[in-house]
Coordinates of C-alpha atoms in Angstrom, one line a residue:
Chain A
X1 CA -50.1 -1.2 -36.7
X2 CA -52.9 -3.9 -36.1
X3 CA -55.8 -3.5 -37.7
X4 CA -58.8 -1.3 -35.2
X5 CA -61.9 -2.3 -35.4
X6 CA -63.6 -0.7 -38.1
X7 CA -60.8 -2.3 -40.4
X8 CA -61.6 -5.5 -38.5
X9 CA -64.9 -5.5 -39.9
X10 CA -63.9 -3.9 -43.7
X11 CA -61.7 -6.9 -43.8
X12 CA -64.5 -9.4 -42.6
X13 CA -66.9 -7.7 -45.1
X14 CA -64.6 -8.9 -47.9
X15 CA -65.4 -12.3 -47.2
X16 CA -69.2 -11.2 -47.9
X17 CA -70.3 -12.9 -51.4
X18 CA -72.6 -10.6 -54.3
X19 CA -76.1 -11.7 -53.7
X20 CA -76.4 -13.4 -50.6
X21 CA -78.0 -13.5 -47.2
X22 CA -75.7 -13.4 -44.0
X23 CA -75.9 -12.8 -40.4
X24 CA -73.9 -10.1 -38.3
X25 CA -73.9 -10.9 -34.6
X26 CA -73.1 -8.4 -32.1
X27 CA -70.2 -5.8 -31.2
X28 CA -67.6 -5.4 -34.4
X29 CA -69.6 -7.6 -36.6
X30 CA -72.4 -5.1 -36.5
X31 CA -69.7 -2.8 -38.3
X32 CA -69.3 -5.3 -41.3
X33 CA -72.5 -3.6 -42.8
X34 CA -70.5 -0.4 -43.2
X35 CA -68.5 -2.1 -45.5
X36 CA -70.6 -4.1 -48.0
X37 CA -69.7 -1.1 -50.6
X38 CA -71.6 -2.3 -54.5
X39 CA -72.0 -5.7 -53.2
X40 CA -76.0 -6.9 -53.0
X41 CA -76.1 -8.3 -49.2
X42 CA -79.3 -9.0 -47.3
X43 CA -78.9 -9.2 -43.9
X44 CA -81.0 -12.1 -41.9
X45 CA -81.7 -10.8 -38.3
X46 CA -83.1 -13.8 -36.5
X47 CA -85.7 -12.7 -34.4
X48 CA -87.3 -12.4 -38.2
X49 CA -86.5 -10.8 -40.7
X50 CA -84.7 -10.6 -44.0
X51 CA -83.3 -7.2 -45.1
X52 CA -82.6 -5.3 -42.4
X53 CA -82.1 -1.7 -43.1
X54 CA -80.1 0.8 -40.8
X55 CA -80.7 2.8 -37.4
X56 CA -84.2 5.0 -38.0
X57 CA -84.2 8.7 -37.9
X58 CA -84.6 10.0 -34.5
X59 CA -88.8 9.9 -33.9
X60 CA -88.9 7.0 -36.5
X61 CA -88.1 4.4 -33.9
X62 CA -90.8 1.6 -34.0
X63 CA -91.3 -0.7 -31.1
X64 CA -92.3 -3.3 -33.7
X65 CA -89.0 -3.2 -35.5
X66 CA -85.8 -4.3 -33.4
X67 CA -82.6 -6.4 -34.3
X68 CA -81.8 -9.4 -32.6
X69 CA -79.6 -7.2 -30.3
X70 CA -82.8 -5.5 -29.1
X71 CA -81.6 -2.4 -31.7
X72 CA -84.6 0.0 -33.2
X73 CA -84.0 -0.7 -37.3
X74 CA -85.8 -0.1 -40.6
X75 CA -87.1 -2.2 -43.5
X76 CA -86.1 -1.8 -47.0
X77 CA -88.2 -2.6 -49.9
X78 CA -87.1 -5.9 -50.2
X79 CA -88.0 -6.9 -46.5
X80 CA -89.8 -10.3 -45.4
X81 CA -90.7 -11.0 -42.1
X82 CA -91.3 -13.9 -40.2
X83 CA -91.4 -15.9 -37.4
X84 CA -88.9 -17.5 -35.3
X85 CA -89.5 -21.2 -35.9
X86 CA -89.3 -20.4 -39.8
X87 CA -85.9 -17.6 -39.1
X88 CA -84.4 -20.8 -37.8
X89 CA -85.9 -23.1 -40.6
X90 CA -83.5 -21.1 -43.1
X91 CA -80.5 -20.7 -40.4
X92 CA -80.2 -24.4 -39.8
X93 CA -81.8 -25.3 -43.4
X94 CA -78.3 -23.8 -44.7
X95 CA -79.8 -20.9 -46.6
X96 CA -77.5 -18.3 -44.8
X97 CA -74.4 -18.3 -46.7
X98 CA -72.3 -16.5 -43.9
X99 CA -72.3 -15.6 -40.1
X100 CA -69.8 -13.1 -38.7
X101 CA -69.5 -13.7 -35.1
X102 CA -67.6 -12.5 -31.9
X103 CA -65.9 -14.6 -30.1
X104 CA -64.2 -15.2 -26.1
X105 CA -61.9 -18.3 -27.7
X106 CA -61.7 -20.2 -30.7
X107 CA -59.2 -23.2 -31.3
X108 CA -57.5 -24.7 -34.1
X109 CA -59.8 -27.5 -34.7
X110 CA -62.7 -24.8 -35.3
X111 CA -64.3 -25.2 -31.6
X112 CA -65.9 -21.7 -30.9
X113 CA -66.7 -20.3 -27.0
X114 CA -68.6 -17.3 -27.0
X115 CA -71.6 -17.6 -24.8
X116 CA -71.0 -18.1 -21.0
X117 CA -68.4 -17.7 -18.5
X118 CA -68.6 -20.2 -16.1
X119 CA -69.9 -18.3 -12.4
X120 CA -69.5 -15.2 -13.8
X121 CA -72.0 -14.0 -17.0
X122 CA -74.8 -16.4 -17.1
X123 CA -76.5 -14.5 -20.1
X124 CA -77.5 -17.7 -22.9
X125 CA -76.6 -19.0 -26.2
X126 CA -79.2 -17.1 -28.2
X127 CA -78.7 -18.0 -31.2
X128 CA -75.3 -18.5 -31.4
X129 CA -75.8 -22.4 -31.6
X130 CA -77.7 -22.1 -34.3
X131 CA -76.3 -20.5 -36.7
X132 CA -72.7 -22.1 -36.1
X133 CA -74.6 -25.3 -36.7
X134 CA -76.4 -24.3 -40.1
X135 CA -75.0 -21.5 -41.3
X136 CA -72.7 -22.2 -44.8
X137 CA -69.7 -20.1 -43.3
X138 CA -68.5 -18.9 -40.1
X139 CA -66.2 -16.1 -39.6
X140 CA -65.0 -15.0 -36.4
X141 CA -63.8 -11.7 -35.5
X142 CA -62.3 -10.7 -32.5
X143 CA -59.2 -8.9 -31.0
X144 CA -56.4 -12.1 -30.9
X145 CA -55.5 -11.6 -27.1
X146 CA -57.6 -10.6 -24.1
X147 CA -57.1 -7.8 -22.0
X148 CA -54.4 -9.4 -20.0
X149 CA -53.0 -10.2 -23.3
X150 CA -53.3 -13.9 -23.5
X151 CA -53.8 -15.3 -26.7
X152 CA -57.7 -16.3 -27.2
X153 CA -56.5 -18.4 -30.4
X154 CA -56.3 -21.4 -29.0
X155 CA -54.9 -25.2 -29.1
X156 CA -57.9 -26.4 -26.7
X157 CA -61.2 -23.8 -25.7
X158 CA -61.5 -23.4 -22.0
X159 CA -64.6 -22.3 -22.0
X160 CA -68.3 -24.1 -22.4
X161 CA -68.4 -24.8 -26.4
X162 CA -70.8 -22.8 -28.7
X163 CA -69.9 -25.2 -31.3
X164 CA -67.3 -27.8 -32.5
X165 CA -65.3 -27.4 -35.6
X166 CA -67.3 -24.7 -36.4
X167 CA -65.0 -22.0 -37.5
X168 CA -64.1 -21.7 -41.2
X169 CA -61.9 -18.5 -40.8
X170 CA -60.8 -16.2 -38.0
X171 CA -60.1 -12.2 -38.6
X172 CA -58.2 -10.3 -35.6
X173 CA -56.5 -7.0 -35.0
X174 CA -53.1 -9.1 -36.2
X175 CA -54.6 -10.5 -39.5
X176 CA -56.4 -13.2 -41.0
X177 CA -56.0 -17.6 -40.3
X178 CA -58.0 -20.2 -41.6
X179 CA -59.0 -23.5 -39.6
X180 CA -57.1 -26.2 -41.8
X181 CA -56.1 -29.9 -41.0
X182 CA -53.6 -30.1 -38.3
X183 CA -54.0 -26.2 -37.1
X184 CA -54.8 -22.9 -38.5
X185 CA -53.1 -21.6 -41.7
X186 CA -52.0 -18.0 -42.2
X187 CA -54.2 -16.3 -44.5
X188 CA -53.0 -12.4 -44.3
X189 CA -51.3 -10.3 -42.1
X190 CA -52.8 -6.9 -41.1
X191 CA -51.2 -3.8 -42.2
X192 CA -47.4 -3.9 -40.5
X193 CA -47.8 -7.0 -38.1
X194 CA -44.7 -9.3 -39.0
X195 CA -45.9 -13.4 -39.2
X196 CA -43.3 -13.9 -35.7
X197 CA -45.6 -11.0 -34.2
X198 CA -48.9 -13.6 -35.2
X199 CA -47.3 -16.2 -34.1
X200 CA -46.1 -14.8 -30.7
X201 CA -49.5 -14.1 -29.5
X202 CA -51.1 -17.1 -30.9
X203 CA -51.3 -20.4 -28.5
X204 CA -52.2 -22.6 -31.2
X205 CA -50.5 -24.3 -33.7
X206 CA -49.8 -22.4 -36.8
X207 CA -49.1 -24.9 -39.8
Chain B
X1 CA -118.0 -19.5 -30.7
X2 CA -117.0 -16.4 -28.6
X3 CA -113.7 -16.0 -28.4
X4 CA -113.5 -12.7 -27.7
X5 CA -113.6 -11.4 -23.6
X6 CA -113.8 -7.7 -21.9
X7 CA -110.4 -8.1 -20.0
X8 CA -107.2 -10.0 -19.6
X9 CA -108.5 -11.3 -16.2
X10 CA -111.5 -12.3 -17.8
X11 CA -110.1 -14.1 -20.7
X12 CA -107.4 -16.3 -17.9
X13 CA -110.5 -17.6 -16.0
X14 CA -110.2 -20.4 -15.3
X15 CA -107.0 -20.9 -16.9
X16 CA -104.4 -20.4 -14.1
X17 CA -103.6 -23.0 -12.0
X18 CA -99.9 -23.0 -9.3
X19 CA -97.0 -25.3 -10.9
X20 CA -98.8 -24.5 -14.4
X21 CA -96.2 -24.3 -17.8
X22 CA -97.2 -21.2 -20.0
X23 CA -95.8 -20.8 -23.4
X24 CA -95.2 -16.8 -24.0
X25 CA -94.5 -15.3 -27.2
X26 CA -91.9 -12.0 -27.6
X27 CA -88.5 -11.2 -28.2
X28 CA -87.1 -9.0 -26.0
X29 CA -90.0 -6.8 -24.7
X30 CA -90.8 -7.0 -28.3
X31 CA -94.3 -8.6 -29.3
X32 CA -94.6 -9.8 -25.3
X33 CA -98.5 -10.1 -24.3
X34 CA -97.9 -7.8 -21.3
X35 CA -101.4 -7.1 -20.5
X36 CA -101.8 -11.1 -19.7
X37 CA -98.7 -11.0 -17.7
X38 CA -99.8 -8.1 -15.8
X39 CA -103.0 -10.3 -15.4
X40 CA -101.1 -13.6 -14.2
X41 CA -99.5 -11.2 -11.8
X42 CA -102.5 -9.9 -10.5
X43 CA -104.1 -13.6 -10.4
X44 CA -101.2 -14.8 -8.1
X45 CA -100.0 -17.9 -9.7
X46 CA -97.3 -19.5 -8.6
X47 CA -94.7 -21.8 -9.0
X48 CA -94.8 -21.1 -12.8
X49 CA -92.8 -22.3 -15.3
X50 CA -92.5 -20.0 -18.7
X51 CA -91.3 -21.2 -22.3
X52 CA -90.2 -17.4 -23.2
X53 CA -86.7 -16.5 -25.5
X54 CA -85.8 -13.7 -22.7
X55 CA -87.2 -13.1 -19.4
X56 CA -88.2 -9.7 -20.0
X57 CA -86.2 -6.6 -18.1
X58 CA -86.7 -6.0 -14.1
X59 CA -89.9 -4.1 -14.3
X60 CA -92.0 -5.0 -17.6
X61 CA -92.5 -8.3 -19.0
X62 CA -91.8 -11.4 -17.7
X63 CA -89.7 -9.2 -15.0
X64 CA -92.8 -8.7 -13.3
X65 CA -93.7 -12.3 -12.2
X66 CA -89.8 -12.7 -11.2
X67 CA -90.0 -9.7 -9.0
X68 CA -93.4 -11.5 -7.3
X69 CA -91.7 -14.6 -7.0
X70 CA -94.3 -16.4 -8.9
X71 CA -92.1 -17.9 -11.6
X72 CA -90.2 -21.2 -10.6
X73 CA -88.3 -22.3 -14.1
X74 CA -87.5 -20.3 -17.1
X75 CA -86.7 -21.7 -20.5
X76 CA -85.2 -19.3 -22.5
X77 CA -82.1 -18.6 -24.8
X78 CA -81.1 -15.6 -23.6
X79 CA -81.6 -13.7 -20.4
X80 CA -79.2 -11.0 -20.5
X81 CA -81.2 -8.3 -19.6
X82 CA -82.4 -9.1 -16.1
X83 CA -81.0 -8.2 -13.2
X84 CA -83.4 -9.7 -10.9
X85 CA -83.2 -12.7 -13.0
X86 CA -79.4 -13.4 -12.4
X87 CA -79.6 -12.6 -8.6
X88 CA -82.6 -15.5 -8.1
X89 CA -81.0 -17.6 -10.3
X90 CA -77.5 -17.2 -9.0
X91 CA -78.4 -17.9 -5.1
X92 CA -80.8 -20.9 -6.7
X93 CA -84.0 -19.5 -6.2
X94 CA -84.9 -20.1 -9.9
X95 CA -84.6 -22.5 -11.9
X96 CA -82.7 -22.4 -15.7
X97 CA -83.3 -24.9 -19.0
X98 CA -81.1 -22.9 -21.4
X99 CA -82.1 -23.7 -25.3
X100 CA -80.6 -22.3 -28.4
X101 CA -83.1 -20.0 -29.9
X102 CA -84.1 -22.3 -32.8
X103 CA -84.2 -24.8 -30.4
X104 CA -86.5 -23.4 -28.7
X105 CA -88.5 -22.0 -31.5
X106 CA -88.8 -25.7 -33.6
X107 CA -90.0 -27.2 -30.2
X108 CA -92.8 -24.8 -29.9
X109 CA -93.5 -24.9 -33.3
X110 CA -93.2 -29.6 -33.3
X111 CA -95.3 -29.1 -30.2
X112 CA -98.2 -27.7 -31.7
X113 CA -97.7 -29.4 -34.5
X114 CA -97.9 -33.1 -32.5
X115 CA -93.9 -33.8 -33.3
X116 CA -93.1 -35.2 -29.5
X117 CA -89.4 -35.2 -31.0
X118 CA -87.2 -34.2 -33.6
X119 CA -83.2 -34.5 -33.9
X120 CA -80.7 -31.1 -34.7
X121 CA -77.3 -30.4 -35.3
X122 CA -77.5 -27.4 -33.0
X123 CA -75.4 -27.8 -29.5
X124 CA -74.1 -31.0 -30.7
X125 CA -70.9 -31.3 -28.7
X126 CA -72.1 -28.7 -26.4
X127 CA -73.5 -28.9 -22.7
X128 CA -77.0 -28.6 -24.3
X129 CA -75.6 -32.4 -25.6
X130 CA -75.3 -34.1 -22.4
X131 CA -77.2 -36.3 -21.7
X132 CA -79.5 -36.4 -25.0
X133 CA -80.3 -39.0 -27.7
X134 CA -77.1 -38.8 -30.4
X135 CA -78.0 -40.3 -33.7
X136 CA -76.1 -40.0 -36.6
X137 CA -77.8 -39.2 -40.4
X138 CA -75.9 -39.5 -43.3
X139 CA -72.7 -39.5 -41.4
X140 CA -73.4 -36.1 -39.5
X141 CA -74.7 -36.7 -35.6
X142 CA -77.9 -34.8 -34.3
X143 CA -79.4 -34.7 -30.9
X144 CA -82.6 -35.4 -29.9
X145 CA -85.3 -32.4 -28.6
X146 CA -88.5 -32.9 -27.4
X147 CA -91.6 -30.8 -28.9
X148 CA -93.2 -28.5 -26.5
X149 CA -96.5 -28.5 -25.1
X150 CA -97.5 -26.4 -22.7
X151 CA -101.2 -25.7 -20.5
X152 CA -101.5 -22.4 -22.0
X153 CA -100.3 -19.7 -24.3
X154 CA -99.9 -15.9 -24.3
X155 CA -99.1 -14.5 -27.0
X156 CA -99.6 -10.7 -28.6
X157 CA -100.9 -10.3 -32.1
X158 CA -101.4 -6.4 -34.0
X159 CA -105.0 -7.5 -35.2
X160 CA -107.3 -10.2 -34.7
X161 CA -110.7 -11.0 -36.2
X162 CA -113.5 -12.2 -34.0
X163 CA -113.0 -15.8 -35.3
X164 CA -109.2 -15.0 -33.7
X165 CA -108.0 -15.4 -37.2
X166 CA -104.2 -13.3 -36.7
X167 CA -101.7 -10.5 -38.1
X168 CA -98.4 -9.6 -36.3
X169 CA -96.7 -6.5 -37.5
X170 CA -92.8 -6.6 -38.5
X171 CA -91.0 -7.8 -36.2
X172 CA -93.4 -8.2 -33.1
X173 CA -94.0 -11.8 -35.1
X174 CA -91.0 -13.4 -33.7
X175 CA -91.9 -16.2 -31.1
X176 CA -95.9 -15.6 -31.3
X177 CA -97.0 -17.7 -34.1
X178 CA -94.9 -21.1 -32.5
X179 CA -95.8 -20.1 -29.0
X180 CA -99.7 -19.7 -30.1
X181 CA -99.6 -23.5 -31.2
X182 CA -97.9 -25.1 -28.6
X183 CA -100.2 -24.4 -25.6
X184 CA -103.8 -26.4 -24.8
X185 CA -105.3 -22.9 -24.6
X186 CA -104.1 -19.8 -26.5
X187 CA -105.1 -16.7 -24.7
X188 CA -104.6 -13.5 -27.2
X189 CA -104.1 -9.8 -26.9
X190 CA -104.1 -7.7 -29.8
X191 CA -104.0 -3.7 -30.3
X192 CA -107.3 -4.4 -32.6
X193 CA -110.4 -6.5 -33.1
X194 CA -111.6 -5.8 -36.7
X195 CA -114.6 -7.5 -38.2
X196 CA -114.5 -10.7 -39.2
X197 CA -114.3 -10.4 -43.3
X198 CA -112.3 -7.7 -43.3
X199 CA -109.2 -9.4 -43.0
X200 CA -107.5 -10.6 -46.4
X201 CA -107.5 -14.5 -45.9
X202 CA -104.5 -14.8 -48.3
X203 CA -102.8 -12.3 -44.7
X204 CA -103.4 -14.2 -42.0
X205 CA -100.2 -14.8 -40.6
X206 CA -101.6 -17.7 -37.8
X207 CA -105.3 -19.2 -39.0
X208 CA -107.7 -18.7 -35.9
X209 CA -107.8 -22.5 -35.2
X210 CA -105.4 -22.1 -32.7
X211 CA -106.9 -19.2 -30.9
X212 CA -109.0 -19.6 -27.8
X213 CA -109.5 -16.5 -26.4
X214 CA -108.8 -13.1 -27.1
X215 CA -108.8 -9.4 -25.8
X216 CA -108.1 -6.0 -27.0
X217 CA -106.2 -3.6 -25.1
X218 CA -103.7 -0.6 -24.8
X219 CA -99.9 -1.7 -25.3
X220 CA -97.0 0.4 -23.3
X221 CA -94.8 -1.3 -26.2
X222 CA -91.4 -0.2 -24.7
X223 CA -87.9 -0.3 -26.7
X224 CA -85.0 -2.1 -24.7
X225 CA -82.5 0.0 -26.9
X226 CA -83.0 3.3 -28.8
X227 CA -80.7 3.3 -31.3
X228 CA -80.9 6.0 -34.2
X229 CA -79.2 8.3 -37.0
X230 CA -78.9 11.6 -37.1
X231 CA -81.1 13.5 -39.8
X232 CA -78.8 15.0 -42.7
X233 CA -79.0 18.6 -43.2
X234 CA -81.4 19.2 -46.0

């Protein structure tokens, strides 16, 4: 069975390091949180702030405390907040060891598309740009085929670029590749996916 | 020095001029000054174009000036959230600059600080690219952005002092503080005017140097997106 996505994200918390400060984008890598277990993370939201906590109790919510997905949150004691200018400071700066991201595509070179679709979602970057360009690690985790089943692992992106070479590793339903020289490199397969079942729904090259 | 005025429409007199560029501060509907942009509504400005991360939702926040027609360019990062937006943007009735959000932050913030330019890694080999300055630093390439500076900024602060000396609170920061700096004039609302004194200098987030003007007022503060957890069982 592929992995679902709340294994998606235990698998992508994994690749979370003791004692640093990362950034969960939107969709499954919200989840990753769920799945830091003993590990001391602080999580960077980028509107501003450092150690975000989970969702409030219901009557808690403060207008003055949102995510960067627009999400009511809470602090935690060891909290700092800030403003935009200086939340990008330490994204670009390279003090954010990790970003877990969605993705539409992603090719073997490391390009990443995962911001606009050409005449048909015109919503921005946010972001997104940002924190592929500064950020010490990028992970990308997204289901490996569309919903008309073509691969979104890809020789070449179709789509308008978030970054280029961007991409350190890539975590799907099917398992887990890194971007290497000359393609991607099978890391792990996810519980019962054979490597010809990976490779089958993958368009680019697998070294 | 009086800085502080009776009203949002008192404090923009004067200030509001058609085809003007207004720096706003907010994140979502998050820390936005909405009693000024209910005032630039009400003023009838036109032709507008707002530095502003989002674009507000269809009916609060910048929404309101798109609905009225008064806004002819957005800057912005993300506009997700607006309806109204995409349909006048799609049949070409408004006009789009698309940064990354520390794009667009650092510009505000090199704008006020009188940095005309600086070069980033961000959207290198991206649309955002094309046509910009490429310069290469120790054997990584950057692009060129330009620092911001706008006619006027709005931005919303939790507490000012009458000197216009500023706190945000949590998250409502965000865009403010590099908004504030950016503008000729920095108009500010704030949910309190305490004396001046009984602020701790060592917490004041934005020093009152940048602050022009500044009114007190009532904030709707409205959440895009309730999210909570259920309380456990004692």
């Amino acid at each position: 069975m592929p992995w679902d996505r709340n294994q998606m994200a235990e698998r992508a918390a994994a690749e979370l390091e003791d004692g640093t400060y990362v950034n969960l984008g939107i969709g499954i890598p919200t989840l990753v949180s769920n799945y830091v277990g003993d590990k001391d993370i602080t999580l960077q939201s980028e509107n501003g702030m450092l150690g975000m906590g989970p969702f409030p109790f219901e009557g808690d919510e403060d207008p003055d405390l949102i995510n960067a997905g627009k999400q009511t949150i809470t602090e935690l004691p060891r909290t700092a907040y800030f403003d935009s200018a200086t939340s990008f400071g330490m994204i670009r700066g390279g003090k954010i060891a990790a970003a877990i991201l969605g993705a539409m595509e992603v090719a073997e070179n490391g390009d990443l598309a995962n911001w606009m679709i050409p005449g048909k979602l015109v919503k921005g970057m946010g972001g997104a740009m940002d924190l592929v360009a500064g950020v010490q690690k990028v992970v990308v985790v997204m289901d490996h085929q569309n919903k008309a089943g073509e691969s979104k692992v890809l020789k070449e992106c179709t789509l308008p670029l978030t970054g280029t070479g961007v991409v350190d590793r890539i975590i799907t339903n099917l398992g887990v590749l890194d971007v290497v020289d000359g393609g991607l490199k099978i890391v792990e397969l996810a519980d019962g996916v054979t490597e010809e079942q990976l490779r089958d729904a993958t368009e680019a090259t697998i070294v | 020095m009086k800085k502080i005025y009776g009203s949002a429409a008192e404090a923009l007199d004067g200030l509001l001029f058609d085809g003007m560029f207004i720096a706003a501060g907010g994140f979502g509907l998050c820390g936005i000054p909405e009693l000024l942009l209910q005032a630039i509504k009400d003023a009838g400005t036109r032709d507008m174009t707002f530095a502003s991360n989002n674009a507000g939702v269809d009916d609060f926040g910048i929404g309101i000036l798109l609905q009225s027609r008064q806004v002819k360019k957005m800057i912005s990062s993300y506009v997700g959230e607006n309806k109204e937006f995409m349909r006048q943007y799609l049949s070409g009735e408004l006009e789009l600059e698309f940064n990354p959000q520390g794009t667009l932050a650092e510009r505000m913030r090199a704008g006020g600080a009188g940095i005309p330019g600086f070069y980033t890694k961000t959207g290198v080999g991206t649309q955002i690219a094309e046509g910009k300055e490429h310069k290469d630093f120790d054997g990584e390439t950057y692009i060129l952005e330009r620092g911001m500076f706008a006619d006027l900024s709005i931005v919303k602060a939790w507490k000012a002092d009458e000197t216009g000396n500023l706190v945000f609170r949590k998250a409502a920061r965000n865009f403010n503080p590099p908004a504030a700096t950016c503008g000729k004039v920095c108009v500010v609302e704030v949910e309190e005017i305490v004396p001046t004194g009984s602020l701790d200098p060592d917490h004041i987030h934005l020093p009152g140097v940048y602050v022009h003007r500044i009114i007190q007022g009532e904030h709707e503060k409205r959440i895009e997106q309730r999210t909570v957890r259920k309380r456990e069982e004692a």
